[in-house]
Coordinates of C-alpha atoms and ligand atoms in Angstrom, one line a residue:
M713 CA -13.1 -45.6 17.7
I714 CA -11.6 -42.2 17.9
E715 CA -13.9 -39.2 17.6
L716 CA -11.9 -36.3 16.3
G717 CA -12.6 -32.7 17.3
S718 CA -12.0 -29.2 15.9
Y719 CA -10.0 -26.6 17.7
V720 CA -11.8 -23.3 17.5
G721 CA -12.4 -20.4 19.9
G722 CA -9.5 -21.6 21.9
K723 CA -10.9 -25.0 22.7
W724 CA -11.5 -28.5 21.3
V725 CA -15.1 -29.0 20.2
K726 CA -16.9 -31.9 18.6
G727 CA -19.7 -31.6 16.1
S728 CA -23.1 -33.3 16.3
G729 CA -25.1 -35.1 13.6
K730 CA -23.8 -37.5 11.0
A731 CA -20.0 -38.0 11.2
A732 CA -17.6 -38.7 8.4
E733 CA -15.5 -41.8 8.7
L734 CA -11.7 -41.9 8.3
V735 CA -10.4 -45.3 7.2
N736 CA -7.2 -47.2 6.7
P737 CA -7.0 -47.5 2.9
A738 CA -5.1 -50.8 3.1
T739 CA -7.6 -52.6 5.3
E740 CA -10.7 -50.5 5.0
E741 CA -10.9 -50.5 8.8
V742 CA -12.6 -47.3 10.2
L743 CA -10.1 -45.5 12.3
A744 CA -11.9 -42.4 13.4
T745 CA -15.0 -40.2 12.8
T746 CA -15.5 -36.5 12.7
S747 CA -18.2 -33.9 12.3
T748 CA -18.4 -30.1 12.4
E749 CA -22.1 -29.9 12.5
G750 CA -23.3 -27.3 15.0
I751 CA -19.9 -25.5 15.3
D752 CA -20.4 -21.7 15.4
F753 CA -18.0 -20.6 12.6
G754 CA -18.9 -16.9 13.1
A755 CA -17.6 -17.1 16.7
A756 CA -14.6 -19.0 15.6
L757 CA -13.7 -16.3 13.1
A758 CA -14.3 -13.5 15.6
H759 CA -12.0 -15.2 18.1
A760 CA -9.2 -15.7 15.6
R761 CA -9.5 -12.1 14.3
E762 CA -9.6 -10.5 17.7
K763 CA -7.3 -12.6 19.8
G764 CA -5.0 -14.3 17.3
G765 CA -4.7 -11.3 14.9
A766 CA -3.9 -8.8 17.6
A767 CA -1.3 -11.1 19.2
L768 CA 0.5 -11.9 16.0
R769 CA 0.6 -8.3 14.7
A770 CA 2.2 -7.3 17.9
M771 CA 5.1 -9.7 17.3
T772 CA 8.0 -9.0 15.0
F773 CA 9.1 -11.3 12.2
A774 CA 11.9 -12.6 14.4
Q775 CA 9.5 -13.4 17.2
R776 CA 7.1 -15.2 14.8
G777 CA 10.1 -17.0 13.4
E778 CA 10.9 -18.3 16.9
M779 CA 7.3 -19.6 17.2
L780 CA 7.6 -21.4 13.9
R781 CA 10.9 -22.9 15.1
A782 CA 9.2 -24.3 18.2
M783 CA 6.4 -25.7 16.0
S784 CA 9.0 -27.4 13.7
R785 CA 10.8 -28.9 16.7
A786 CA 7.6 -30.1 18.3
I787 CA 6.6 -32.0 15.1
H788 CA 10.1 -33.4 14.7
G789 CA 10.0 -34.6 18.4
K790 CA 6.9 -36.6 17.7
R791 CA 8.0 -37.8 14.3
D792 CA 7.6 -41.5 14.8
E793 CA 4.1 -41.2 16.2
L794 CA 3.1 -39.0 13.2
L795 CA 4.7 -41.3 10.7
A796 CA 2.7 -44.2 12.1
I797 CA -0.6 -42.2 11.8
A798 CA 0.3 -41.3 8.2
Q799 CA 0.9 -44.9 7.4
A800 CA -2.4 -46.0 8.9
N801 CA -4.7 -43.2 7.7
G802 CA -2.9 -42.2 4.4
G803 CA -1.8 -45.5 3.0
N804 CA 1.8 -44.1 3.1
T805 CA 4.9 -46.2 3.1
R806 CA 7.3 -45.0 5.8
G807 CA 9.2 -43.2 3.0
D808 CA 6.0 -41.5 1.8
A809 CA 5.1 -40.5 5.4
K810 CA 8.6 -39.0 5.9
F811 CA 8.2 -36.9 2.8
D812 CA 5.0 -35.4 4.2
V813 CA 6.0 -35.1 7.9
D814 CA 9.6 -34.1 7.4
G815 CA 8.4 -31.7 4.7
A816 CA 6.2 -30.1 7.3
S817 CA 8.9 -29.6 9.9
G818 CA 11.5 -28.6 7.3
T819 CA 9.2 -25.9 5.8
L820 CA 8.4 -24.5 9.3
A821 CA 12.2 -24.4 10.0
A822 CA 12.9 -22.7 6.7
Y823 CA 10.3 -20.0 7.5
A824 CA 11.7 -19.7 11.1
D825 CA 15.1 -18.9 9.4
L826 CA 13.4 -16.3 7.2
G827 CA 11.8 -14.7 10.3
A828 CA 15.2 -14.4 11.9
E829 CA 16.6 -12.8 8.7
L830 CA 13.7 -10.3 8.4
G831 CA 14.4 -9.3 12.0
D832 CA 12.8 -7.1 14.6
T833 CA 10.2 -5.4 12.4
N834 CA 6.8 -6.1 11.0
I835 CA 6.9 -4.2 7.8
L836 CA 8.2 -5.8 4.6
V837 CA 10.0 -3.5 2.2
D838 CA 9.3 -4.1 -1.5
G839 CA 12.0 -3.0 -3.8
D840 CA 14.1 0.2 -3.7
A841 CA 12.9 3.7 -2.8
I842 CA 12.1 5.7 -5.9
Q843 CA 12.7 9.5 -6.4
I844 CA 9.4 10.9 -7.6
G845 CA 9.9 14.7 -7.3
R846 CA 12.5 17.1 -8.8
G847 CA 14.3 17.4 -5.5
A848 CA 16.1 14.7 -3.6
R849 CA 13.6 14.6 -0.7
L850 CA 10.3 13.5 -2.3
F851 CA 10.4 9.7 -2.6
G852 CA 8.1 6.7 -2.9
Q853 CA 8.6 3.3 -1.3
H854 CA 6.4 0.2 -1.6
V855 CA 5.8 -1.7 1.6
Y856 CA 3.8 -4.7 2.8
T857 CA 1.8 -4.7 6.1
T858 CA -0.3 -7.6 7.6
R859 CA -3.9 -7.9 6.6
E860 CA -6.2 -7.6 9.5
G861 CA -8.4 -10.7 8.8
V862 CA -8.1 -14.4 9.1
A863 CA -6.4 -16.8 6.7
V864 CA -8.6 -19.9 6.0
H865 CA -6.5 -22.8 4.7
V866 CA -8.3 -25.6 2.8
N867 CA -6.0 -28.5 2.1
A868 CA -6.0 -31.6 -0.2
F869 CA -5.9 -35.2 1.1
N870 CA -2.5 -36.1 -0.1
F871 CA -0.2 -34.0 2.2
P872 CA -2.0 -33.5 5.5
A873 CA 1.1 -32.6 7.4
W874 CA 3.0 -30.6 4.9
G875 CA -0.2 -28.9 3.7
L876 CA -1.0 -27.6 7.2
A877 CA 2.6 -26.5 7.8
E878 CA 3.5 -24.9 4.5
K879 CA 0.5 -22.7 4.5
A880 CA 0.6 -21.9 8.2
A881 CA 4.3 -21.1 8.1
T882 CA 3.9 -18.3 5.5
A883 CA 0.7 -16.9 7.0
L884 CA 1.9 -16.9 10.6
L885 CA 5.2 -15.3 9.7
A886 CA 3.3 -12.7 7.8
G887 CA 1.3 -12.1 11.0
M888 CA -2.1 -13.5 10.1
P889 CA -4.1 -15.9 12.3
V890 CA -5.0 -19.2 10.5
I891 CA -8.0 -21.5 10.5
S892 CA -6.7 -24.7 8.9
K893 CA -8.9 -27.3 7.4
P894 CA -7.4 -30.6 6.2
A895 CA -9.2 -32.9 3.7
T896 CA -11.4 -35.0 5.9
S897 CA -10.4 -38.5 4.6
T898 CA -6.8 -38.2 5.8
A899 CA -7.0 -35.6 8.5
M900 CA -5.6 -37.7 11.4
V901 CA -2.0 -36.6 11.0
A902 CA -2.9 -32.9 10.9
H903 CA -5.2 -33.5 13.9
R904 CA -2.4 -34.9 15.9
M905 CA -0.1 -32.1 14.9
M906 CA -2.7 -29.6 16.1
E907 CA -3.0 -31.5 19.4
I908 CA 0.8 -31.2 19.8
F909 CA 0.8 -27.5 19.1
V910 CA -2.0 -27.0 21.7
E911 CA -0.5 -29.3 24.3
E912 CA 2.9 -27.6 24.1
K913 CA 1.2 -24.1 24.1
L914 CA 3.4 -22.9 21.1
L915 CA 1.1 -20.2 19.7
P916 CA -0.8 -17.2 21.1
E917 CA -4.5 -17.8 21.7
G918 CA -6.5 -17.6 18.4
A919 CA -3.4 -17.7 16.2
L920 CA -4.1 -21.2 14.8
S921 CA -7.5 -22.9 14.7
F922 CA -8.3 -26.3 13.2
V923 CA -11.5 -27.5 11.5
C924 CA -11.8 -31.3 11.2
G925 CA -14.6 -32.0 8.6
S926 CA -16.8 -29.9 6.5
S927 CA -16.1 -26.1 6.7
G928 CA -19.9 -25.4 6.9
D929 CA -20.6 -21.7 6.3
L930 CA -17.1 -20.6 7.3
L931 CA -16.0 -19.5 3.8
D932 CA -19.2 -17.5 3.2
R933 CA -18.4 -15.3 6.3
L934 CA -15.1 -13.9 5.0
G935 CA -14.5 -10.3 4.0
G936 CA -11.9 -8.0 2.3
Q937 CA -9.2 -8.4 4.9
D938 CA -9.5 -12.3 4.9
V939 CA -7.7 -14.8 2.7
I940 CA -8.6 -18.2 1.4
A941 CA -5.7 -20.4 0.4
F942 CA -7.0 -23.5 -1.3
T943 CA -5.3 -26.7 -2.5
G944 CA -7.4 -29.4 -4.2
S945 CA -9.2 -30.1 -7.4
S946 CA -10.1 -27.5 -10.0
I947 CA -13.8 -28.4 -9.6
T948 CA -13.8 -27.4 -5.9
A949 CA -11.6 -24.4 -6.7
A950 CA -14.2 -23.1 -9.1
K951 CA -16.9 -23.4 -6.4
L952 CA -14.7 -21.4 -3.9
R953 CA -13.8 -18.7 -6.5
N954 CA -17.5 -18.2 -7.1
G955 CA -18.4 -18.1 -3.4
K956 CA -19.9 -14.8 -2.2
S957 CA -17.0 -13.9 0.1
V958 CA -14.8 -13.7 -3.0
L959 CA -17.3 -12.3 -5.5
E960 CA -19.1 -9.9 -3.2
H961 CA -16.9 -9.2 -0.2
G962 CA -13.5 -9.1 -1.9
A963 CA -11.9 -11.9 0.1
H964 CA -8.5 -12.8 -1.4
I965 CA -8.1 -16.3 -2.8
N966 CA -5.1 -18.4 -3.8
V967 CA -5.6 -21.6 -5.7
E968 CA -3.3 -24.6 -6.0
A969 CA -5.1 -27.1 -8.2
D970 CA -4.5 -29.9 -10.7
S971 CA -1.4 -30.2 -12.9
L972 CA -0.3 -32.4 -15.8
N973 CA 3.4 -32.1 -15.0
A974 CA 5.8 -33.2 -17.7
A975 CA 9.3 -34.6 -18.1
I976 CA 11.1 -34.0 -21.4
L977 CA 14.1 -36.0 -22.4
G978 CA 16.5 -34.0 -24.6
P979 CA 17.6 -35.3 -28.0
D980 CA 21.3 -35.3 -26.9
V981 CA 20.8 -37.7 -23.9
E982 CA 22.4 -41.1 -24.5
E983 CA 21.3 -44.4 -23.0
G984 CA 23.5 -45.3 -20.0
S985 CA 24.5 -41.6 -19.3
D986 CA 24.0 -40.0 -15.9
V987 CA 21.3 -37.7 -17.4
M988 CA 19.3 -40.7 -18.7
N989 CA 19.6 -42.5 -15.4
L990 CA 18.4 -39.4 -13.6
F991 CA 15.5 -39.0 -16.0
V992 CA 14.4 -42.7 -15.5
A993 CA 14.8 -42.5 -11.7
D994 CA 12.8 -39.3 -11.6
V995 CA 9.9 -40.6 -13.7
V996 CA 9.6 -43.8 -11.7
R997 CA 9.9 -42.0 -8.3
E998 CA 7.3 -39.4 -9.3
M999 CA 4.9 -42.0 -10.6
T1000 CA 5.1 -44.2 -7.5
Q1001 CA 5.9 -42.0 -4.5
K1002 CA 2.7 -41.4 -2.5
T1003 CA 1.1 -43.8 -5.0
G1004 CA 1.2 -41.0 -7.5
Q1005 CA -1.0 -38.8 -5.4
K1006 CA 1.2 -35.7 -5.7
C1007 CA 0.1 -32.6 -7.4
T1008 CA 3.7 -32.4 -8.7
A1009 CA 3.9 -36.0 -10.0
I1010 CA 5.1 -36.5 -13.6
R1011 CA 2.0 -37.4 -15.7
R1012 CA 3.4 -36.9 -19.2
V1013 CA 6.8 -38.1 -20.5
Y1014 CA 8.1 -36.7 -23.8
V1015 CA 10.9 -38.6 -25.5
P1016 CA 12.6 -38.2 -28.9
T1017 CA 10.9 -40.6 -31.3
A1018 CA 14.0 -42.7 -31.9
K1019 CA 14.4 -43.3 -28.1
V1020 CA 10.8 -44.2 -27.2
D1021 CA 11.3 -48.0 -27.3
A1022 CA 14.5 -47.9 -25.2
V1023 CA 12.8 -45.6 -22.6
L1024 CA 9.7 -47.7 -22.4
E1025 CA 11.9 -50.7 -21.7
L1026 CA 13.9 -48.9 -19.0
L1027 CA 10.7 -47.7 -17.3
R1028 CA 9.0 -51.1 -17.5
E1029 CA 12.0 -52.8 -15.9
R1030 CA 12.0 -50.3 -13.0
L1031 CA 8.3 -50.4 -12.5
A1032 CA 8.3 -54.2 -12.3
A1033 CA 10.4 -53.9 -9.2
V1034 CA 7.7 -51.8 -7.4
K1035 CA 6.1 -53.9 -4.6
V1036 CA 2.5 -53.0 -3.9
G1037 CA 0.8 -53.8 -0.6
D1038 CA 0.3 -53.0 3.0
P1039 CA 2.5 -49.9 3.5
T1040 CA 3.5 -51.0 7.0
K1041 CA 5.3 -54.0 5.6
D1042 CA 9.1 -53.5 5.1
D1043 CA 9.3 -54.9 1.6
V1044 CA 6.4 -52.9 0.3
T1045 CA 7.4 -49.8 -1.8
M1046 CA 4.0 -48.6 -2.8
G1047 CA 0.8 -48.5 -0.7
P1048 CA -2.9 -48.1 -1.7
V1049 CA -4.5 -44.8 -2.9
A1050 CA -6.2 -42.9 -0.1
T1051 CA -9.9 -43.6 -0.5
A1052 CA -12.5 -45.8 -2.3
Q1053 CA -13.4 -42.7 -4.4
Q1054 CA -9.7 -42.3 -5.4
I1055 CA -9.4 -45.9 -6.7
R1056 CA -12.6 -45.5 -8.7
D1057 CA -11.3 -42.2 -10.2
V1058 CA -7.9 -43.8 -11.1
R1059 CA -9.6 -46.8 -12.8
E1060 CA -12.0 -44.4 -14.7
G1061 CA -9.1 -42.0 -15.5
V1062 CA -6.9 -44.7 -17.1
K1063 CA -9.9 -45.7 -19.3
R1064 CA -10.1 -42.1 -20.4
L1065 CA -6.4 -42.0 -21.2
E1066 CA -6.8 -45.3 -23.2
S1067 CA -8.8 -43.4 -25.8
G1068 CA -5.5 -42.1 -27.2
A1069 CA -2.9 -44.4 -25.7
R1070 CA -2.3 -48.1 -24.8
V1071 CA -1.3 -49.5 -21.5
V1072 CA 2.2 -51.0 -21.7
F1073 CA 2.7 -51.8 -18.1
G1074 CA 0.4 -52.6 -15.1
S1075 CA -3.3 -52.7 -14.3
T1076 CA -5.6 -50.8 -12.0
T1077 CA -7.7 -54.0 -11.3
E1078 CA -5.3 -57.0 -11.6
V1079 CA -3.2 -56.5 -8.5
T1080 CA -2.3 -58.8 -5.6
P1081 CA -1.1 -56.6 -2.8
I1082 CA 1.4 -58.0 -0.3
G1083 CA 0.1 -58.6 3.2
V1084 CA -3.5 -57.6 2.5
E1085 CA -6.7 -59.6 3.1
R1086 CA -8.1 -60.7 -0.3
G1087 CA -10.5 -58.1 -1.8
K1088 CA -9.6 -55.4 0.8
G1089 CA -7.9 -52.0 0.2
F1090 CA -7.7 -49.5 -2.6
F1091 CA -4.8 -50.9 -4.6
T1092 CA -3.5 -50.5 -8.1
T1093 CA -0.2 -51.3 -9.7
P1094 CA 1.8 -48.5 -11.4
V1095 CA 0.3 -48.0 -14.9
L1096 CA 2.5 -46.8 -17.8
L1097 CA 0.8 -45.9 -21.1
H1098 CA 2.2 -45.2 -24.6
A1099 CA 0.6 -42.7 -26.9
A1100 CA 2.2 -43.2 -30.3
K1101 CA 0.6 -40.2 -32.0
P1102 CA -0.2 -37.6 -29.3
A1103 CA -2.4 -34.6 -30.3
P1104 CA -3.1 -31.5 -28.2
G1105 CA -6.8 -32.5 -27.8
D1106 CA -6.1 -35.9 -26.3
A1107 CA -7.2 -36.8 -22.8
V1108 CA -3.6 -37.1 -21.7
H1109 CA -3.3 -33.3 -22.1
S1110 CA -6.5 -32.5 -20.2
H1111 CA -7.2 -35.2 -17.6
E1112 CA -5.2 -35.6 -14.5
V1113 CA -5.3 -39.2 -13.2
F1114 CA -4.4 -38.8 -9.5
G1115 CA -2.5 -42.1 -9.0
P1116 CA 0.6 -43.9 -10.2
V1117 CA 0.0 -43.3 -13.8
A1118 CA 2.1 -41.7 -16.6
T1119 CA 2.1 -41.7 -20.4
V1120 CA 5.1 -41.8 -22.7
M1121 CA 4.9 -39.9 -25.9
P1122 CA 7.2 -39.2 -28.9
Y1123 CA 8.3 -35.9 -30.3
D1124 CA 10.3 -34.9 -33.3
D1125 CA 11.6 -31.4 -32.6
A1126 CA 11.7 -29.0 -29.7
K1127 CA 8.8 -26.9 -31.0
T1128 CA 6.5 -29.9 -31.1
A1129 CA 7.5 -31.0 -27.7
A1130 CA 6.9 -27.6 -26.2
A1131 CA 3.5 -27.3 -27.9
L1132 CA 2.4 -30.6 -26.5
V1133 CA 3.6 -29.7 -23.0
A1134 CA 1.7 -26.4 -23.2
A1135 CA -1.4 -28.2 -24.3
G1136 CA -1.6 -29.3 -20.6
G1137 CA -3.0 -25.8 -20.0
G1138 CA -0.5 -24.6 -17.3
G1139 CA 1.3 -26.6 -14.6
L1140 CA 3.2 -26.6 -11.4
V1141 CA 6.5 -28.1 -12.5
T1142 CA 8.1 -29.6 -15.6
S1143 CA 11.5 -31.1 -15.9
V1144 CA 13.9 -31.0 -18.8
Y1145 CA 16.7 -33.5 -19.0
A1146 CA 19.5 -32.5 -21.4
D1147 CA 23.0 -30.9 -21.7
D1148 CA 22.4 -29.2 -25.0
K1149 CA 22.2 -25.5 -24.1
E1150 CA 20.3 -24.4 -27.1
F1151 CA 17.6 -27.1 -26.5
I1152 CA 17.4 -26.2 -22.8
R1153 CA 17.1 -22.5 -23.7
A1154 CA 14.4 -23.1 -26.2
M1155 CA 12.5 -25.2 -23.6
V1156 CA 12.8 -22.6 -20.9
L1157 CA 11.5 -19.8 -23.1
A1158 CA 8.7 -21.9 -24.4
L1159 CA 7.6 -23.5 -21.1
A1160 CA 8.3 -20.9 -18.4
P1161 CA 5.1 -19.0 -19.3
F1162 CA 3.1 -22.2 -18.6
H1163 CA 4.8 -23.2 -15.3
G1164 CA 5.6 -22.0 -11.8
R1165 CA 8.8 -24.1 -11.7
L1166 CA 11.1 -25.7 -14.2
T1167 CA 13.8 -28.2 -13.2
I1168 CA 16.8 -28.8 -15.5
G1169 CA 18.5 -32.2 -15.1
S1170 CA 21.9 -31.9 -16.7
S1171 CA 25.1 -34.0 -16.2
K1172 CA 26.9 -31.5 -13.9
I1173 CA 24.1 -31.7 -11.3
A1174 CA 22.9 -35.3 -12.0
G1175 CA 24.4 -36.6 -8.7
Q1176 CA 22.8 -33.9 -6.5
S1177 CA 19.6 -33.0 -8.3
L1178 CA 16.4 -32.7 -6.2
P1179 CA 13.3 -34.5 -7.4
P1180 CA 11.0 -32.3 -9.5
G1181 CA 8.1 -33.4 -7.3
M1182 CA 9.6 -31.9 -4.1
A1183 CA 8.2 -28.4 -3.4
L1184 CA 10.8 -26.3 -1.7
P1185 CA 10.2 -23.5 0.8
Q1186 CA 12.7 -21.3 -1.0
L1187 CA 11.2 -21.7 -4.5
L1188 CA 7.7 -20.9 -5.8
H1189 CA 5.0 -23.5 -5.6
G1190 CA 2.1 -23.0 -7.9
G1191 CA 1.4 -22.5 -11.6
P1192 CA -0.8 -20.7 -14.1
G1193 CA -4.0 -21.9 -15.8
R1194 CA -5.1 -25.5 -14.9
A1195 CA -2.7 -25.4 -11.9
G1196 CA -4.9 -22.6 -10.4
G1197 CA -2.9 -19.5 -10.9
G1198 CA -1.6 -19.5 -7.4
E1199 CA 1.8 -18.8 -5.8
E1200 CA 2.8 -20.3 -2.5
L1201 CA 6.2 -20.6 -0.7
G1202 CA 9.2 -19.0 -2.6
G1203 CA 10.5 -17.5 0.7
R1204 CA 9.1 -14.1 1.3
R1205 CA 7.0 -14.2 -1.9
G1206 CA 4.6 -16.6 -0.2
M1207 CA 4.0 -14.2 2.7
T1208 CA 2.7 -11.5 0.4
L1209 CA -0.7 -13.2 0.0
Y1210 CA -1.3 -12.3 3.6
M1211 CA -0.1 -8.7 3.4
Q1212 CA -1.3 -5.6 1.6
R1213 CA 1.2 -3.8 -0.7
T1214 CA 1.0 0.0 -0.2
A1215 CA 2.9 2.7 -1.9
L1216 CA 4.2 5.3 0.7
Q1217 CA 5.1 8.7 -0.7
G1218 CA 6.6 11.6 1.1
D1219 CA 9.8 12.7 2.7
R1220 CA 12.5 10.1 2.1
A1221 CA 14.0 10.3 5.6
L1222 CA 10.6 9.8 7.2
I1223 CA 9.6 7.0 5.0
E1224 CA 12.9 5.2 5.4
A1225 CA 12.6 5.5 9.2
I1226 CA 9.1 4.0 9.2
A1227 CA 9.8 1.3 6.7
G1228 CA 13.2 0.5 8.1
S1229 CA 14.6 0.6 4.6
K1230 CA 17.6 2.9 5.1
K1231 CA 20.7 1.1 3.8
Ligands
NAP820 P1 -10.9 -31.7 -3.3 O1 -11.9 -32.8 -3.4 O2 -11.1 -30.6 -4.2 O3 -10.8 -31.3 -1.8 C1 -9.8 -30.4 -1.4 C2 -10.3 -29.7 -0.1 O4 -11.4 -28.9 -0.4 C3 -10.6 -30.7 1.0 O5 -10.2 -30.1 2.2 C4 -12.2 -30.7 0.9 O6 -12.8 -31.0 2.1 C5 -12.4 -29.3 0.6 N1 -13.7 -29.0 -0.1 C6 -14.4 -29.8 -1.0 N2 -15.5 -29.2 -1.4 C7 -15.6 -28.1 -0.7 C8 -16.5 -27.0 -0.6 N3 -17.6 -27.0 -1.4 N4 -16.3 -26.0 0.2 C9 -15.2 -25.9 1.0 N5 -14.3 -26.9 1.0 C10 -14.5 -27.9 0.1 O7 -9.4 -32.3 -3.7 P2 -8.7 -33.6 -3.1 O8 -9.4 -34.8 -3.7 O9 -8.5 -33.5 -1.6 O10 -7.2 -33.4 -3.7 C11 -6.9 -33.9 -4.9 C12 -6.6 -32.8 -5.9 O11 -5.9 -31.8 -5.3 C13 -5.9 -33.2 -7.1 O12 -6.6 -32.8 -8.3 C14 -4.5 -32.6 -7.0 O13 -3.9 -32.2 -8.2 C15 -4.8 -31.4 -6.3 N6 -3.7 -30.9 -5.5 C16 -3.0 -29.8 -5.9 C17 -1.9 -29.4 -5.1 C18 -1.1 -28.1 -5.5 O14 -0.3 -27.7 -4.7 N7 -1.4 -27.5 -6.6 C19 -1.5 -30.1 -4.1 C20 -2.1 -31.3 -3.7 C21 -3.2 -31.7 -4.4 P3 -13.4 -32.5 2.5 O15 -12.2 -33.4 2.4 O16 -13.9 -32.3 3.8 O17 -14.4 -32.7 1.4

């Protein structure tokens, strides 16, 4: 049995008291335990602020970028080992594990490139200089400088590798020290990544700390220069937003929460066309990749009324080919969900959706997983539902089932489709599949206010389209309303959470020399 530790104050420490168990969700075997009881989080914060903050702020963007490049290479160098851990502790197929681990090294590499591009400075210039006086000398310029606190990162269970890396990449490039806390149940991959960073001495002391288990009183100790970046359920997000660090001390918080992402098939898309094939492939991938445990997975599928039967048939056919079982077996294409609680939530969630829809494929209880001892593991098949008369108040527009579950619904016109998507209360990503420019334009105008990202699948890019569920370092990740209102990634946009924007006003030449903004 492995006993996992936390890396705080520049060393590995183990908690006392009752430990949490980390299991293999395919076999229910306990793989590791962890506890943070007794860890002095006050000392951990002080160490990160004093040592890590000072060291990082003394580095330029280019130097921090080099550090991120080394972190990316180190993970890539241990890829097979990390993939095996993700398969054991996360229920990931090898493909799922690659999505997480390669996503981590890829995001670090993208931010390493951005560091090189930003160069030998540590001030970010925001927009152009603005003349504010009558004469040509008096100017204003907005700049960002690094906050002097600590960034505490709290991650969800579904992307232990990418979650650590994407948040750390943006914060470290911005110059803030990080304390990263993965979700306990699937923390083993993140724990091994942290070991690799420490073994290879890739970061200055105090720049990256790691909490494996409960965060104890850590979040209550934060102040106005500190940042909380949270990913997880909206219930936990509400608790964190109402914590005293945020309410009383002015700690900054970014929330990435639930999302009822949608896919909309345009009225112009014909059966057998490239766009229809892309749409069907995207829906099935987004339902089943990571066993549907992706914040960006497609949960709601809107189809012109006349095409519903054909789409249901195409989806059922593809879903029937999904092989559920032990994710280490080569022929298995979908593993279990991550925990016993998750499978209970998925079963309960499908029942809630059934109040306004009917299951047309699959079951959360009748499943015979390949290569698994009878009665073991947290398995479900993919489940497709059909809601023939969707209304904005239905559970499908308010309840996220965090598993391989989606609901197909009809619409008669663009306005109705947009209103139903918006009934989801704000999301991370929605995809529109069409070639009709007027339809796409109407959808973009109606849906952009409710989303952080929209993907458009049209015939010209059908062969090279990236899946809607793939968060990219160059583009924003986050969404309004139910999705938490946060913004991560998006190149330099993601760094600004960790920096203070200040308007400098004075002599143009002086300001340009300080900000490095002279063109
Ligand atoms: P969760 O139960 O809210 O947990 C998320 C994280 O919060 C975990 O690290 C958890 O730690 C921690 N946590 C829980 N209670 C806490 C508290 N009182 N104080 C401090 N930390 C606390 O969510 P989850 O089950 O891991 O993740 C699933 C949810 O995340 C889904 O709803 C999904 O939509 C959402 N999600 C969103 C995104 C996005 O980018 N928008 C990405 C992935 C997932 P422990 O594990 O130690 O309890």
